[in-house]
Amino acid sequence: MTSEDRGQSNLIGSDRVEGTAVYAADGKKIGQIQRVMIDKRSGQVTYAVLSFGGFFGLGEDYYPVPWESLRYDIGLEGYKAGLTEERLQGAPKYRDEDKWDWADRATGRSVSLFYGFPVD
Amino acid sequence: MTSEDRGQSNLIGSDRVEGTAVYAADGKKIGQIQRVMIDKRSGQVTYAVLSFGGFFGLGEDYYPVPWESLRYDIGLEGYKAGLTEERLQGAPKYRDEDKWDWADRATGRSVSLFYGFPVD
């Protein structure tokens, strides 16, 4: 058992974040983290990409959410999101990774706005 | 081909960082990123854990290095480290993940000091 498992460390390995469960505001498990998007220069995680395939029957859709919208819950051993399952239905998503342009400012703005974060 | 592949985005997926090559100061490939360690609350990547197994014949040793000591090089399609192969021989490392306590301040200090970063 590592210090991470005991929740005593503030650090978590990227390969452990991937696959970690995500819970809705009501505590219901709604999906998992597929990957996180890291700013190459600063090393800041900006988005988590959530996958819900099989839970909503939506197939392999991916939902980019601002990292700040998730909170790690030691008790749940997962991340808690402020959103509900219902609200998620209208969230920005993509199926084909090649069609989602992370470099596009408008893309980032649409995600920030949906989750209630300020945009420039 | 995604915007990431073209190097136009500042963002990179965690699952793509894992396995990315690391080059020494002289441009020689010396290993790869095994994982990055992320601060659960702030989302800041603090360490990259490098693996060199097979390159130096050291087995499965893991080297935690401060994220700031690596620089992404678009041309190399990998991270460039300030260190040399020789200097790496004396770097902090671990073989058994369970023996490396990320929550231990002394551990973090030893890594920071080795790579020339200030400690409290």
PDB file of N, CA and C in Angstrom, chain A residues 36-73:
ATOM      1  N   VAL A  36      -6.151  13.157 -18.980  1.00  0.00           N
ATOM      2  CA  VAL A  36      -6.163  14.582 -18.693  1.00  0.00           C
ATOM      3  C   VAL A  36      -5.308  15.285 -19.737  1.00  0.00           C
ATOM      4  N   MET A  37      -5.654  16.531 -20.027  1.00  0.00           N
ATOM      5  CA  MET A  37      -4.900  17.316 -20.991  1.00  0.00           C
ATOM      6  C   MET A  37      -3.970  18.248 -20.237  1.00  0.00           C
ATOM      7  N   ILE A  38      -2.690  18.174 -20.560  1.00  0.00           N
ATOM      8  CA  ILE A  38      -1.652  18.886 -19.833  1.00  0.00           C
ATOM      9  C   ILE A  38      -1.049  19.970 -20.726  1.00  0.00           C
ATOM     10  N   ASP A  39      -0.906  21.170 -20.180  1.00  0.00           N
ATOM     11  CA  ASP A  39      -0.193  22.216 -20.898  1.00  0.00           C
ATOM     12  C   ASP A  39       1.284  21.840 -20.940  1.00  0.00           C
ATOM     13  N   LYS A  40       1.809  21.719 -22.165  1.00  0.00           N
ATOM     14  CA  LYS A  40       3.170  21.202 -22.330  1.00  0.00           C
ATOM     15  C   LYS A  40       4.213  22.033 -21.606  1.00  0.00           C
ATOM     16  N   ARG A  41       3.995  23.333 -21.588  1.00  0.00           N
ATOM     17  CA  ARG A  41       5.023  24.199 -21.006  1.00  0.00           C
ATOM     18  C   ARG A  41       4.878  24.326 -19.502  1.00  0.00           C
ATOM     19  N   SER A  42       3.690  24.669 -19.042  1.00  0.00           N
ATOM     20  CA  SER A  42       3.515  24.937 -17.611  1.00  0.00           C
ATOM     21  C   SER A  42       3.312  23.661 -16.798  1.00  0.00           C
ATOM     22  N   GLY A  43       2.882  22.588 -17.464  1.00  0.00           N
ATOM     23  CA  GLY A  43       2.598  21.368 -16.728  1.00  0.00           C
ATOM     24  C   GLY A  43       1.270  21.416 -15.992  1.00  0.00           C
ATOM     25  N   GLN A  44       0.463  22.420 -16.288  1.00  0.00           N
ATOM     26  CA  GLN A  44      -0.842  22.530 -15.628  1.00  0.00           C
ATOM     27  C   GLN A  44      -1.876  21.666 -16.354  1.00  0.00           C
ATOM     28  N   VAL A  45      -2.581  20.841 -15.589  1.00  0.00           N
ATOM     29  CA  VAL A  45      -3.699  20.100 -16.166  1.00  0.00           C
ATOM     30  C   VAL A  45      -4.848  21.076 -16.389  1.00  0.00           C
ATOM     31  N   THR A  46      -5.324  21.157 -17.619  1.00  0.00           N
ATOM     32  CA  THR A  46      -6.371  22.124 -17.945  1.00  0.00           C
ATOM     33  C   THR A  46      -7.740  21.455 -18.095  1.00  0.00           C
ATOM     34  N   TYR A  47      -7.771  20.280 -18.702  1.00  0.00           N
ATOM     35  CA  TYR A  47      -9.023  19.556 -18.883  1.00  0.00           C
ATOM     36  C   TYR A  47      -8.865  18.105 -18.451  1.00  0.00           C
ATOM     37  N   ALA A  48      -9.972  17.543 -18.007  1.00  0.00           N
ATOM     38  CA  ALA A  48     -10.074  16.092 -17.916  1.00  0.00           C
ATOM     39  C   ALA A  48     -11.038  15.686 -19.024  1.00  0.00           C
ATOM     40  N   VAL A  49     -10.724  14.611 -19.697  1.00  0.00           N
ATOM     41  CA  VAL A  49     -11.632  14.096 -20.725  1.00  0.00           C
ATOM     42  C   VAL A  49     -12.370  12.907 -20.122  1.00  0.00           C
ATOM     43  N   LEU A  50     -13.692  13.056 -20.003  1.00  0.00           N
ATOM     44  CA  LEU A  50     -14.486  12.004 -19.374  1.00  0.00           C
ATOM     45  C   LEU A  50     -15.101  11.096 -20.426  1.00  0.00           C
ATOM     46  N   SER A  51     -15.179   9.837 -20.104  1.00  0.00           N
ATOM     47  CA  SER A  51     -15.874   8.901 -20.986  1.00  0.00           C
ATOM     48  C   SER A  51     -17.009   8.256 -20.200  1.00  0.00           C
ATOM     49  N   PHE A  52     -18.111   8.073 -20.881  1.00  0.00           N
ATOM     50  CA  PHE A  52     -19.309   7.561 -20.224  1.00  0.00           C
ATOM     51  C   PHE A  52     -19.877   6.372 -20.973  1.00  0.00           C
ATOM     52  N   GLY A  53     -19.110   5.904 -21.953  1.00  0.00           N
ATOM     53  CA  GLY A  53     -19.584   4.827 -22.817  1.00  0.00           C
ATOM     54  C   GLY A  53     -20.149   3.682 -21.990  1.00  0.00           C
ATOM     55  N   GLY A  54     -21.365   3.274 -22.322  1.00  0.00           N
ATOM     56  CA  GLY A  54     -21.976   2.163 -21.604  1.00  0.00           C
ATOM     57  C   GLY A  54     -22.880   2.635 -20.482  1.00  0.00           C
ATOM     58  N   PHE A  55     -22.600   3.806 -19.937  1.00  0.00           N
ATOM     59  CA  PHE A  55     -23.438   4.287 -18.841  1.00  0.00           C
ATOM     60  C   PHE A  55     -24.714   4.936 -19.351  1.00  0.00           C
ATOM     61  N   PHE A  56     -24.545   5.752 -20.394  1.00  0.00           N
ATOM     62  CA  PHE A  56     -25.713   6.418 -20.963  1.00  0.00           C
ATOM     63  C   PHE A  56     -26.116   5.811 -22.303  1.00  0.00           C
ATOM     64  N   GLY A  57     -25.378   4.823 -22.747  1.00  0.00           N
ATOM     65  CA  GLY A  57     -25.642   4.270 -24.063  1.00  0.00           C
ATOM     66  C   GLY A  57     -25.305   5.243 -25.175  1.00  0.00           C
ATOM     67  N   LEU A  58     -24.365   6.150 -24.899  1.00  0.00           N
ATOM     68  CA  LEU A  58     -24.010   7.156 -25.901  1.00  0.00           C
ATOM     69  C   LEU A  58     -22.839   6.711 -26.762  1.00  0.00           C
ATOM     70  N   GLY A  59     -22.370   5.495 -26.563  1.00  0.00           N
ATOM     71  CA  GLY A  59     -21.215   5.033 -27.323  1.00  0.00           C
ATOM     72  C   GLY A  59     -19.934   5.600 -26.749  1.00  0.00           C
ATOM     73  N   GLU A  60     -18.981   5.842 -27.606  1.00  0.00           N
ATOM     74  CA  GLU A  60     -17.695   6.302 -27.132  1.00  0.00           C
ATOM     75  C   GLU A  60     -17.542   7.815 -27.230  1.00  0.00           C
ATOM     76  N   ASP A  61     -18.451   8.532 -26.645  1.00  0.00           N
ATOM     77  CA  ASP A  61     -18.335   9.985 -26.641  1.00  0.00           C
ATOM     78  C   ASP A  61     -17.391  10.432 -25.541  1.00  0.00           C
ATOM     79  N   TYR A  62     -16.664  11.519 -25.831  1.00  0.00           N
ATOM     80  CA  TYR A  62     -15.733  12.066 -24.853  1.00  0.00           C
ATOM     81  C   TYR A  62     -16.144  13.480 -24.490  1.00  0.00           C
ATOM     82  N   TYR A  63     -16.101  13.763 -23.196  1.00  0.00           N
ATOM     83  CA  TYR A  63     -16.531  15.066 -22.686  1.00  0.00           C
ATOM     84  C   TYR A  63     -15.350  15.767 -22.032  1.00  0.00           C
ATOM     85  N   PRO A  64     -14.843  16.829 -22.652  1.00  0.00           N
ATOM     86  CA  PRO A  64     -13.779  17.607 -22.005  1.00  0.00           C
ATOM     87  C   PRO A  64     -14.398  18.523 -20.949  1.00  0.00           C
ATOM     88  N   VAL A  65     -13.900  18.424 -19.737  1.00  0.00           N
ATOM     89  CA  VAL A  65     -14.396  19.308 -18.677  1.00  0.00           C
ATOM     90  C   VAL A  65     -13.203  20.027 -18.039  1.00  0.00           C
ATOM     91  N   PRO A  66     -13.397  21.274 -17.637  1.00  0.00           N
ATOM     92  CA  PRO A  66     -12.302  21.999 -16.976  1.00  0.00           C
ATOM     93  C   PRO A  66     -11.868  21.239 -15.726  1.00  0.00           C
ATOM     94  N   TRP A  67     -10.575  21.130 -15.541  1.00  0.00           N
ATOM     95  CA  TRP A  67     -10.051  20.407 -14.379  1.00  0.00           C
ATOM     96  C   TRP A  67     -10.620  20.963 -13.072  1.00  0.00           C
ATOM     97  N   GLU A  68     -10.809  22.291 -13.038  1.00  0.00           N
ATOM     98  CA  GLU A  68     -11.283  22.942 -11.803  1.00  0.00           C
ATOM     99  C   GLU A  68     -12.704  22.528 -11.457  1.00  0.00           C
ATOM    100  N   SER A  69     -13.410  21.923 -12.407  1.00  0.00           N
ATOM    101  CA  SER A  69     -14.798  21.544 -12.127  1.00  0.00           C
ATOM    102  C   SER A  69     -14.884  20.184 -11.436  1.00  0.00           C
ATOM    103  N   LEU A  70     -13.740  19.546 -11.245  1.00  0.00           N
ATOM    104  CA  LEU A  70     -13.709  18.254 -10.559  1.00  0.00           C
ATOM    105  C   LEU A  70     -13.005  18.408  -9.214  1.00  0.00           C
ATOM    106  N   ARG A  71     -13.479  17.662  -8.247  1.00  0.00           N
ATOM    107  CA  ARG A  71     -12.852  17.690  -6.935  1.00  0.00           C
ATOM    108  C   ARG A  71     -12.602  16.260  -6.482  1.00  0.00           C
ATOM    109  N   TYR A  72     -11.352  15.986  -6.081  1.00  0.00           N
ATOM    110  CA  TYR A  72     -11.041  14.630  -5.651  1.00  0.00           C
ATOM    111  C   TYR A  72     -11.651  14.363  -4.285  1.00  0.00           C
ATOM    112  N   ASP A  73     -12.359  13.252  -4.176  1.00  0.00           N
ATOM    113  CA  ASP A  73     -13.013  12.883  -2.923  1.00  0.00           C
ATOM    114  C   ASP A  73     -12.356  11.612  -2.391  1.00  0.00           C
TER     115      ASP A  73
END
